[in-house]
Amino acid sequence: MTLASLIERSQKNSEAWKYTSLAALAKVPYQSNIEGYGMLRASAKPLGKEQPHYLVFINGVWQKDQSQFADLPSGFIEGDTVHGYRLKLAGQTCLVTAPVELIFINAPEKQALEVTTKIHIELGCSGRLTLMERHESQSEHPVAHMVETTIELASQAKLVHGKIAGPFAAAHLATTEVSVAEGAYYDNFTLLCGGKLVRNEVNVTLSNELAQCVLNGVMLAQGDDHIDTTTCMKHAAPNCSSREVYKSVITDKARAVFKGKILVEKAAQKSDGHQLCRALLLSDQAEMDAKPELEIYADDVKCSHGCSVGDLDADALFYLRARGLSEAQARALLVRGFIDEIVDEIRVDDWRQYCRQRIEEWLNDCV
Amino acid sequence: MLKIRNLHAAIDGREILKGLDLTVKAGEVHALMGPNGSGKSTLSYVLAGRQGYEVTQGSVLFNDQNLLEMKPEERAVAGIFLAFQYPVEIPGVSNMNFLKSSLNAVRTARGESTFDAMQMLKLLRSKAKQLGMTEDMMKRAVNVGFSGGEKKRNEVLQMAVLEPALCILDETDSGLDIDALKIVADGVNALRSPSRAMLVITHYQRLLNYIQPDHVHVLVQGKIQRSGGPRLALELEAKGYADFIPDAA
């Protein structure tokens, strides 16, 4: 999808884009066809010292020579920037134990650039894969990056999918459509570290019995950042379960949005779906827009949503200061604790440490 | 060490402390007893520097420094420790990490080197063992899921780690069964030293069977009505506070 068509679509569907406007993007002459596009060198290093598999994309174009994928099953990655890329573990019980890192770099270009990346991920029956996605901008000129990801998990497959993105000087607009088959499991953790205009949309369909999904995320917004997480969890079959926890820390004049829907179809009896959204506002002008929604057509389900927005707990702040921590230290420790409840659940060590490091940098800047 | 003169303090414009005088010297243990609403906890919060408590008159000197001008963290690193009546739960922050941040803040202020994670673990292991606390409790989030007794033990553990000059124990006995009370009292007694003072705030004489005070004060209606030796606590236990209520007397 081009940026222009996305802007048009967002204007037509005002409910889905209630809190986020793309109008400002229309004012910048983003170019989609620049000569030598994506051929620039940008520094892209994997996180883990011994990261065995990683794929580097610069301005949306896969850099075969900078990637390391020899040990992955043949045909793991195919495609090109026009048709999109396909990552596939085919056949029965095909599994890759070490995480595969996807590194997306927006490299310096001479003018405002529009990039679309399409990725399709497919896991066969009982396939196992851990994907770690990292988006960074090294460009001073604005880049509007649209990432369209589709994921298909066959029965009993398991995908652990992490994403760290930002900060972005311009726009990061991502949609992830996931279909989870019988007994399959999709686990997504997303850390959004700021950006002028960030929207991360995750739509999951639990399409067959006993499918499970966990969505966790952290949004960190400062300055005039605008970060939007929009999710839709569709329970389309009986006995499926889903969990969502999103936490935001917002300061200065920044704004974060959480719009999350749990949709339980008539056939999806015994659905078990829970959603929680919590936000800390660290300044008077910070803003959080939260819209949790439950839409339930089945009559025997356990579903809930919770939402809280507030300042740091004054009692906890005093307790820490009474133990010698300065106000700044106490605030940082409380914010870190607030986020850590989610970060602790990341099971890939390198990834968890990297998240912590990024959060730490953000806290040093902002709290 | 601590000199309180004619202290008046108010919350939301309502005067709670009405001219309190108290002097505590190094090495002494003072018990402050009084009925509900007499101002015991207000005094402890005023000394620790909690917001919302307005001092309208009087002075508090701690080692000749004007305590009332100091921030809560400045008081803490100067050596004042308040063991909270209701220790606060802090989700997501491990007890270990909290204690390390706290100890390092205090050590830095004293001009001592900071502790790394290994040194901290070693220190905590020995101190926690004395209080019957498990290593698991060090890894858990601060006070989250702790029982009443565990929270109070955690307060005493912090006190043992930080080695403050003045310990203020605000109703540390409340909510404790007799076994927990003994463990907590043993922990406190282990910290008695000629260079350290303690102010033990309590409703009941029971705690004073375990922590023997040098001086006992009766706080009623925001003022110390009477001071005496340990026997005063026994007298209170027998007669109640009625005799000390000025209007009734």
XYZ file of C-alpha atoms in Angstrom:
616
model
C 0.000 0.000 0.000
C 1.245 3.479 -0.815
C 1.299 6.243 1.736
C -1.303 8.207 -0.212
C -3.747 5.301 -0.222
C -3.186 4.673 3.472
C -3.907 8.321 4.245
C -7.057 8.092 2.180
C -8.143 4.918 3.927
C -7.536 6.404 7.362
C -9.705 9.388 6.479
C -12.553 7.164 5.301
C -12.470 4.907 8.340
C -12.625 7.559 10.990
C -13.620 5.198 13.800
C -10.523 2.991 13.428
C -8.360 6.113 13.236
C -10.253 8.090 15.836
C -7.222 9.261 17.825
C -4.548 9.249 15.126
C -4.477 11.481 12.093
C -2.193 10.991 9.129
C -3.070 14.389 7.665
C 0.339 15.883 8.494
C 2.039 13.236 6.352
C 0.207 14.484 3.253
C 2.047 17.807 3.500
C 5.500 16.305 3.013
C 6.550 15.247 -0.504
C 7.520 11.669 0.303
C 9.244 9.936 -2.630
C 8.871 6.256 -3.198
C 11.268 5.891 -6.113
C 14.691 7.191 -5.481
C 17.618 6.072 -7.541
C 19.878 3.694 -5.705
C 17.120 3.295 -3.199
C 18.094 0.980 -0.426
C 21.528 0.328 -1.823
C 23.252 2.543 0.671
C 25.372 1.082 3.364
C 23.988 1.431 6.802
C 25.347 -0.082 9.943
C 23.312 -3.084 10.893
C 24.626 -5.414 13.511
C 22.762 -8.207 15.231
C 22.146 -7.832 18.949
C 23.494 -11.106 20.218
C 27.235 -11.649 19.978
C 26.650 -15.071 18.573
C 23.429 -14.390 16.764
C 23.393 -17.231 14.215
C 20.611 -15.950 11.965
C 19.743 -12.425 10.967
C 18.219 -10.689 7.993
C 18.997 -7.063 7.222
C 16.612 -4.774 5.350
C 17.692 -1.287 4.382
C 14.933 1.069 3.363
C 12.747 -1.949 2.892
C 15.123 -3.869 0.634
C 16.556 -7.157 1.831
C 20.367 -7.059 1.922
C 21.381 -10.610 1.155
C 25.091 -9.944 1.539
C 24.685 -8.346 4.968
C 22.454 -11.117 6.265
C 23.350 -14.423 7.792
C 20.911 -17.203 7.013
C 22.924 -20.141 5.711
C 21.912 -22.424 8.561
C 18.213 -21.778 8.145
C 16.141 -24.317 6.199
C 16.421 -23.733 2.454
C 13.760 -21.450 1.106
C 13.298 -19.752 4.468
C 13.302 -16.355 2.805
C 12.093 -15.611 -0.689
C 10.743 -12.630 -2.546
C 11.571 -9.060 -3.365
C 10.567 -5.592 -2.369
C 7.787 -5.325 -4.977
C 5.985 -8.578 -4.168
C 7.006 -8.736 -0.583
C 9.091 -11.265 1.309
C 7.991 -14.618 2.543
C 9.537 -16.278 5.593
C 8.498 -19.896 5.754
C 9.053 -22.969 7.833
C 7.300 -25.561 5.725
C 6.472 -29.175 6.429
C 5.826 -30.888 9.714
C 7.600 -30.006 12.969
C 10.126 -27.767 11.313
C 11.766 -25.790 14.049
C 14.515 -23.220 14.449
C 15.713 -23.006 18.025
C 17.859 -19.860 17.934
C 16.001 -16.594 17.383
C 16.033 -15.094 13.909
C 16.605 -11.382 13.996
C 15.031 -9.062 11.453
C 16.847 -5.733 11.285
C 15.098 -2.886 9.485
C 17.175 0.221 8.969
C 16.020 3.482 7.488
C 19.234 4.738 5.933
C 20.137 8.306 5.070
C 18.620 9.535 1.829
C 18.664 12.978 0.274
C 14.949 13.526 0.558
C 11.813 12.437 2.355
C 11.280 8.779 1.626
C 8.287 6.501 1.642
C 9.014 2.812 2.185
C 6.652 -0.128 2.203
C 7.761 -3.510 3.459
C 5.560 -6.556 3.057
C 6.395 -9.666 4.994
C 4.473 -12.905 5.060
C 5.365 -15.424 7.739
C 4.174 -18.994 7.542
C 4.712 -21.817 9.991
C 3.676 -25.382 9.097
C 2.141 -27.861 11.556
C 4.029 -27.865 14.860
C 6.594 -25.424 13.484
C 8.557 -23.404 16.027
C 10.170 -20.048 15.440
C 11.315 -17.002 17.380
C 11.498 -13.771 15.409
C 12.997 -10.596 16.779
C 12.227 -7.520 14.772
C 14.136 -4.281 15.219
C 13.389 -1.017 13.448
C 15.837 1.849 13.517
C 16.109 5.106 11.713
C 19.546 6.421 10.797
C 18.105 8.991 8.450
C 17.851 12.692 9.129
C 15.288 13.136 6.399
C 11.840 11.930 7.235
C 11.020 8.375 6.354
C 7.474 7.094 6.354
C 7.789 3.369 6.819
C 4.789 1.160 6.283
C 5.210 -2.415 7.404
C 2.558 -4.912 6.394
C 3.002 -8.254 8.039
C 0.792 -11.271 7.618
C 1.282 -14.363 9.716
C -0.219 -17.808 9.299
C 0.311 -20.390 11.982
C -0.776 -23.941 11.158
C -2.040 -26.243 13.892
C 0.222 -26.625 16.943
C 2.718 -24.120 15.538
C 4.330 -21.640 17.891
C 5.687 -18.229 16.996
C 7.350 -15.887 19.464
C 7.483 -12.484 17.832
C 9.257 -9.503 19.348
C 9.485 -6.005 17.997
C 11.447 -2.971 19.085
C 10.873 0.176 17.114
C 11.841 3.805 17.362
C 12.458 6.530 17.951
C 11.337 7.791 14.572
C 11.656 11.333 13.261
C 8.697 10.771 10.950
C 6.273 7.884 10.681
C 6.158 4.174 11.389
C 2.883 2.608 10.380
C 2.662 -1.123 10.900
C -0.120 -3.634 10.580
C 0.217 -7.257 11.579
C -2.532 -9.697 10.632
C -2.244 -13.040 12.377
C -4.198 -16.198 11.895
C -3.763 -18.837 14.590
C -4.959 -22.391 13.849
C -5.876 -25.242 16.173
C -3.673 -25.479 19.249
C -1.239 -22.953 17.804
C 0.308 -20.176 19.845
C 1.249 -16.624 18.960
C 3.245 -14.522 21.405
C 3.960 -10.892 20.588
C 5.975 -8.361 22.567
C 6.342 -4.833 21.196
C 8.415 -1.995 22.599
C 7.710 1.346 20.921
C 10.358 3.878 21.941
C 8.854 7.052 20.644
C 8.261 8.697 17.317
C 6.496 11.599 15.741
C 3.779 9.347 14.373
C 3.732 5.675 15.236
C 0.862 3.299 14.751
C 1.169 -0.368 15.515
C -1.887 -2.354 14.632
C -2.146 -6.020 15.516
C -5.172 -8.030 14.432
C -5.347 -11.635 15.528
C -7.853 -14.280 14.556
C -8.006 -17.367 16.734
C -9.483 -19.438 13.972
C -9.631 -22.897 15.461
C -10.080 -24.603 18.828
C -7.448 -24.196 21.544
C -5.586 -21.456 19.721
C -3.787 -19.102 22.103
C -2.416 -15.632 21.841
C -0.423 -13.338 24.125
C 0.082 -9.685 23.219
C 2.279 -7.548 25.443
C 3.566 -4.112 24.752
C 5.234 -0.999 26.098
C 4.813 2.475 24.673
C 7.259 5.215 25.688
C 6.273 8.690 24.552
C 8.049 12.012 25.138
C 8.321 15.435 23.508
C 5.585 15.622 20.905
C 5.522 11.873 20.198
C 2.316 10.243 19.104
C 2.157 6.488 19.575
C -0.892 4.422 18.803
C -1.418 0.751 19.510
C -4.571 -0.693 18.051
C -5.444 -4.342 18.500
C -8.298 -6.599 17.606
C -8.474 -10.064 19.109
C -11.028 -12.147 17.277
C -12.148 -15.350 18.960
C -13.669 -17.252 16.033
C -13.662 -20.775 17.489
C -14.450 -22.350 20.879
C -11.950 -22.858 23.716
C -9.407 -20.282 22.652
C -7.589 -17.975 25.032
C -5.983 -14.562 24.733
C -4.096 -12.200 27.037
C -3.141 -8.615 26.352
C -1.182 -6.252 28.572
C -0.092 -2.848 27.292
C 1.699 -0.292 29.417
C 2.524 3.259 28.485
C 4.715 5.933 30.000
C 3.970 9.387 28.670
C 5.694 12.657 29.441
C 6.026 16.223 28.101
C 3.295 16.899 25.550
C 3.305 13.409 24.128
C 0.246 11.329 23.455
C -0.335 7.608 23.471
C -3.343 5.737 22.220
C -4.570 2.285 23.058
C -7.548 0.972 21.199
C -8.169 -2.680 21.861
C -11.075 -4.865 20.962
C -11.920 -8.386 21.948
C -14.456 -9.797 19.514
C -16.043 -13.130 20.397
C -18.070 -14.700 17.609
C -21.202 -16.710 18.235
C -19.479 -20.049 17.721
C -16.624 -19.203 20.087
C -18.054 -20.649 23.311
C -15.712 -21.033 26.314
C -13.568 -18.187 25.068
C -11.161 -16.844 27.651
C -9.981 -13.361 26.770
C -8.439 -10.699 28.962
C -7.035 -7.309 28.225
C -5.291 -4.745 30.400
C -4.095 -1.269 29.550
C -2.207 0.841 32.072
C -0.610 4.224 31.592
C 1.560 6.525 33.653
C 1.295 10.216 32.897
C 4.426 12.006 34.066
C 3.486 15.535 33.065
C 0.381 17.713 33.074
C 0.245 17.906 29.309
C 0.788 14.223 28.597
C -2.253 12.512 27.170
C -3.523 8.971 27.000
C -6.512 7.916 24.964
C -7.690 4.451 25.826
C -10.627 2.697 24.285
C -11.049 -0.898 25.337
C -13.947 -2.698 23.704
C -15.633 -6.030 24.226
C -17.954 -7.311 21.520
C -19.357 -10.664 22.500
C -21.878 -12.813 20.622
C -21.351 -16.118 22.457
C -23.038 -16.677 25.832
C -20.542 -18.824 27.727
C -17.305 -16.857 27.856
C -14.843 -15.372 30.328
C -13.734 -12.003 29.056
C -12.519 -8.865 30.762
C -10.772 -5.626 30.183
C -9.175 -3.199 32.564
C -7.717 0.211 32.130
C -5.977 2.641 34.442
C -4.331 5.967 33.779
C -2.554 7.894 36.499
C 0.460 9.541 38.014
C 3.130 7.751 40.049
C 1.935 6.514 43.437
C 2.724 9.255 45.986
C 3.025 6.752 48.853
C 5.559 4.675 46.961
C 7.505 7.789 46.017
C 7.726 8.896 49.644
C 8.675 5.393 50.780
C 11.632 5.328 48.391
C 12.735 8.844 49.288
C 12.524 7.957 52.973
C 15.086 5.271 52.140
C 17.498 7.783 50.676
C 16.676 7.759 46.969
C 16.506 11.180 45.341
C 13.189 12.129 43.812
C 14.567 11.512 40.305
C 15.961 8.110 41.296
C 12.715 7.166 42.983
C 10.660 8.177 39.975
C 12.925 6.263 37.599
C 12.802 3.171 39.809
C 9.009 3.247 39.941
C 8.663 3.749 36.201
C 11.160 0.961 35.567
C 9.205 -1.296 37.910
C 5.970 -0.447 36.143
C 7.446 -1.501 32.795
C 9.538 -4.375 34.128
C 6.476 -6.399 34.972
C 6.117 -6.932 31.231
C 9.767 -6.966 30.211
C 10.471 -9.734 32.746
C 8.320 -12.037 30.658
C 10.553 -11.849 27.588
C 12.259 -15.196 27.509
C 15.031 -14.496 24.997
C 17.921 -13.233 27.149
C 19.655 -10.972 24.598
C 16.361 -9.483 23.685
C 15.271 -8.830 27.247
C 18.600 -7.170 28.029
C 18.392 -5.023 24.936
C 14.863 -3.932 25.861
C 16.070 -3.025 29.331
C 18.942 -1.019 27.878
C 16.645 0.894 25.557
C 14.198 1.593 28.371
C 17.076 2.736 30.565
C 18.267 5.200 27.891
C 14.771 6.528 27.567
C 14.393 6.944 31.335
C 17.714 8.787 31.587
C 16.474 11.196 28.959
C 12.981 11.719 30.210
C 12.404 10.948 33.860
C 20.822 13.724 68.698
C 17.183 14.780 68.267
C 15.777 17.943 69.792
C 12.116 18.725 69.248
C 10.910 22.040 70.652
C 7.312 23.257 70.846
C 6.382 21.423 67.650
C 3.019 22.281 66.128
C 1.952 20.482 62.966
C -1.241 20.381 60.948
C -2.785 18.302 58.171
C -5.253 20.099 55.892
C -5.351 22.995 58.340
C -6.252 20.741 61.277
C -3.705 20.966 64.087
C -2.566 17.539 65.281
C 0.641 18.274 67.192
C 0.187 21.061 69.705
C 3.511 21.936 71.235
C 5.512 18.731 71.470
C 8.880 18.670 73.209
C 11.203 15.694 73.100
C 14.939 15.175 73.409
C 16.551 11.912 72.391
C 20.241 11.238 72.986
C 22.504 8.713 71.298
C 22.253 5.254 72.816
C 18.782 5.815 74.245
C 15.577 3.980 73.468
C 12.440 6.086 73.881
C 8.940 4.692 73.769
C 6.146 6.984 72.679
C 2.738 5.734 73.689
C -0.684 7.164 73.135
C -4.242 6.444 72.068
C -5.481 6.564 68.469
C -5.450 10.041 66.997
C -3.024 11.451 69.547
C -0.493 12.395 66.863
C 1.990 9.510 67.077
C 2.076 8.748 63.366
C 1.938 12.448 62.517
C 5.134 12.931 64.500
C 6.829 10.091 62.655
C 5.814 11.496 59.255
C 6.869 15.025 60.209
C 10.272 13.667 61.206
C 10.598 11.690 57.956
C 9.478 14.664 55.858
C 6.257 13.524 54.300
C 4.410 16.051 52.157
C 1.103 17.380 53.404
C 2.229 17.837 57.016
C 2.582 21.512 57.719
C 4.761 22.599 60.602
C 3.241 25.804 61.950
C 5.514 26.384 64.943
C 8.547 24.992 66.690
C 11.824 23.427 65.656
C 13.423 20.036 65.146
C 17.183 19.668 65.290
C 18.887 16.443 64.276
C 22.587 16.476 65.169
C 22.290 20.268 65.199
C 20.934 20.399 61.651
C 17.547 21.955 61.015
C 15.639 18.836 60.057
C 12.547 20.646 58.854
C 14.449 22.242 55.977
C 15.665 18.922 54.631
C 14.083 16.758 51.923
C 13.002 13.233 52.895
C 16.007 11.696 51.106
C 18.400 14.150 52.804
C 17.037 13.109 56.183
C 17.373 9.442 55.251
C 20.999 9.708 54.198
C 21.734 11.841 57.274
C 20.686 8.839 59.361
C 16.956 9.012 60.033
C 15.031 5.834 59.389
C 11.282 5.471 59.657
C 9.992 1.917 59.860
C 6.548 2.380 58.335
C 3.343 1.329 60.018
C 2.053 0.342 56.591
C 5.024 -0.543 54.371
C 4.243 0.276 50.746
C 4.033 -2.377 48.030
C 6.065 -1.576 44.926
C 5.249 -3.895 42.021
C 7.999 -4.580 39.507
C 10.873 -3.455 41.774
C 12.729 -6.332 43.404
C 13.475 -6.094 47.087
C 17.125 -6.715 46.301
C 17.325 -3.915 43.758
C 15.471 -1.551 46.076
C 17.809 -2.279 48.989
C 20.851 -1.868 46.772
C 19.684 1.527 45.478
C 18.871 2.593 48.998
C 22.130 1.418 50.584
C 24.195 2.951 47.807
C 22.431 6.300 48.213
C 23.235 6.230 51.927
C 26.818 5.024 51.414
C 27.476 7.675 48.785
C 26.270 10.353 51.197
C 28.609 8.976 53.871
C 31.498 9.095 51.413
C 31.771 5.306 51.272
C 32.162 3.165 48.170
C 29.012 1.708 46.616
C 28.130 -1.985 46.763
C 27.871 -4.095 43.636
C 25.296 -6.862 43.199
C 27.562 -9.571 44.640
C 28.524 -7.612 47.759
C 24.877 -6.755 48.261
C 23.784 -10.364 47.956
C 26.349 -11.427 50.527
C 25.310 -8.725 52.976
C 21.623 -9.473 52.518
C 22.063 -13.198 52.983
C 23.541 -12.783 56.443
C 21.130 -10.049 57.569
C 18.042 -11.769 56.161
C 18.919 -15.043 57.837
C 18.887 -13.392 61.272
C 15.349 -12.230 60.590
C 14.204 -15.580 59.239
C 13.721 -14.201 55.741
C 14.284 -16.341 52.684
C 16.324 -15.489 49.603
C 13.114 -15.738 47.620
C 11.811 -12.705 49.517
C 14.802 -10.718 48.282
C 13.948 -11.529 44.685
C 10.271 -10.722 44.996
C 8.883 -7.248 44.381
C 9.076 -4.960 47.421
C 6.395 -6.027 49.930
C 4.169 -7.430 47.169
C 2.418 -10.529 48.418
C 4.194 -10.257 51.795
C 2.169 -11.056 54.904
C 1.848 -8.393 57.614
C 4.688 -9.989 59.567
C 6.911 -10.285 56.507
C 6.424 -6.615 55.706
C 7.491 -5.609 59.205
C 10.485 -7.925 59.062
C 11.384 -6.328 55.751
C 11.380 -2.931 57.465
C 13.734 -4.188 60.148
C 15.925 -5.757 57.465
C 16.224 -2.381 55.737
C 17.120 -0.838 59.069
C 19.804 -3.451 59.637
C 21.254 -2.868 56.173
C 21.210 0.953 56.292
C 22.501 1.258 59.887
C 20.791 4.582 60.620
C 21.597 6.839 63.603
C 17.970 7.308 64.604
C 15.380 4.579 64.131
C 11.731 5.554 64.352
C 9.490 2.506 64.621
C 5.892 3.439 63.892
C 3.641 0.768 65.394
C 5.966 -1.942 64.221
C 4.090 -4.340 66.502
C 0.691 -3.815 64.900
C -0.586 -6.852 63.055
C 2.106 -9.170 64.403
C 1.537 -12.489 66.085
C 3.681 -13.340 69.067
C 6.320 -15.267 67.097
C 6.708 -12.512 64.514
C 6.846 -9.964 67.330
C 9.772 -11.809 68.920
C 11.670 -12.011 65.636
C 11.126 -8.319 64.940
C 12.057 -7.336 68.501
C 15.225 -9.460 68.345
C 16.112 -7.727 65.095
C 15.605 -4.326 66.682
C 17.511 -5.250 69.837
C 20.448 -6.429 67.746
C 20.673 -2.882 66.421
C 20.828 -1.217 69.841
C 24.144 0.522 70.207
C 25.687 3.453 72.116
C 25.784 5.483 68.920
C 22.210 4.800 67.847
C 18.926 6.117 69.203
C 15.467 4.652 68.843
C 12.009 6.084 69.035
C 9.487 3.285 69.414
C 5.908 4.338 68.775
C 3.260 1.941 70.019
C -0.254 1.556 71.357
C 0.529 -1.324 73.625
C 2.922 -2.128 76.364
C 3.372 -5.629 74.905
C 6.170 -4.613 72.515
C 8.054 -3.010 75.413
C 8.402 -6.413 77.079
C 10.692 -7.264 74.195
C 12.254 -3.898 73.459
C 13.115 -2.394 76.837
C 12.935 1.405 76.686
C 15.009 3.808 78.754
C 12.270 6.442 78.682
C 8.523 6.294 78.161
C 6.400 9.246 77.022
C 2.654 9.549 76.935
C 1.340 11.482 73.945
C -2.252 12.637 74.219
C -3.934 15.352 72.165
C -0.759 16.350 70.378
C 1.336 16.953 73.460
C 3.523 14.861 75.721
C 1.533 14.743 78.944
C 3.963 12.773 81.021
C 7.424 11.201 80.773
C 8.991 8.568 82.950
C 10.904 5.317 83.166
C 9.849 1.861 81.958
C 7.377 1.561 84.840
C 5.194 4.225 83.240
C 4.335 1.789 80.461
C 3.085 -0.770 82.964
C 0.995 1.857 84.686
C -0.567 2.794 81.355
C -1.341 -0.812 80.595
C -3.188 -1.109 83.882
C -5.041 2.202 83.911
C -5.414 3.207 80.266
C -4.951 6.691 78.881
C -7.990 8.285 80.525
C -5.991 9.954 83.303
C -3.859 11.733 80.752
C -6.640 13.359 78.789
C -6.413 16.984 79.896
C -10.126 17.760 79.683
C -11.055 14.691 81.678
C -8.411 15.277 84.331
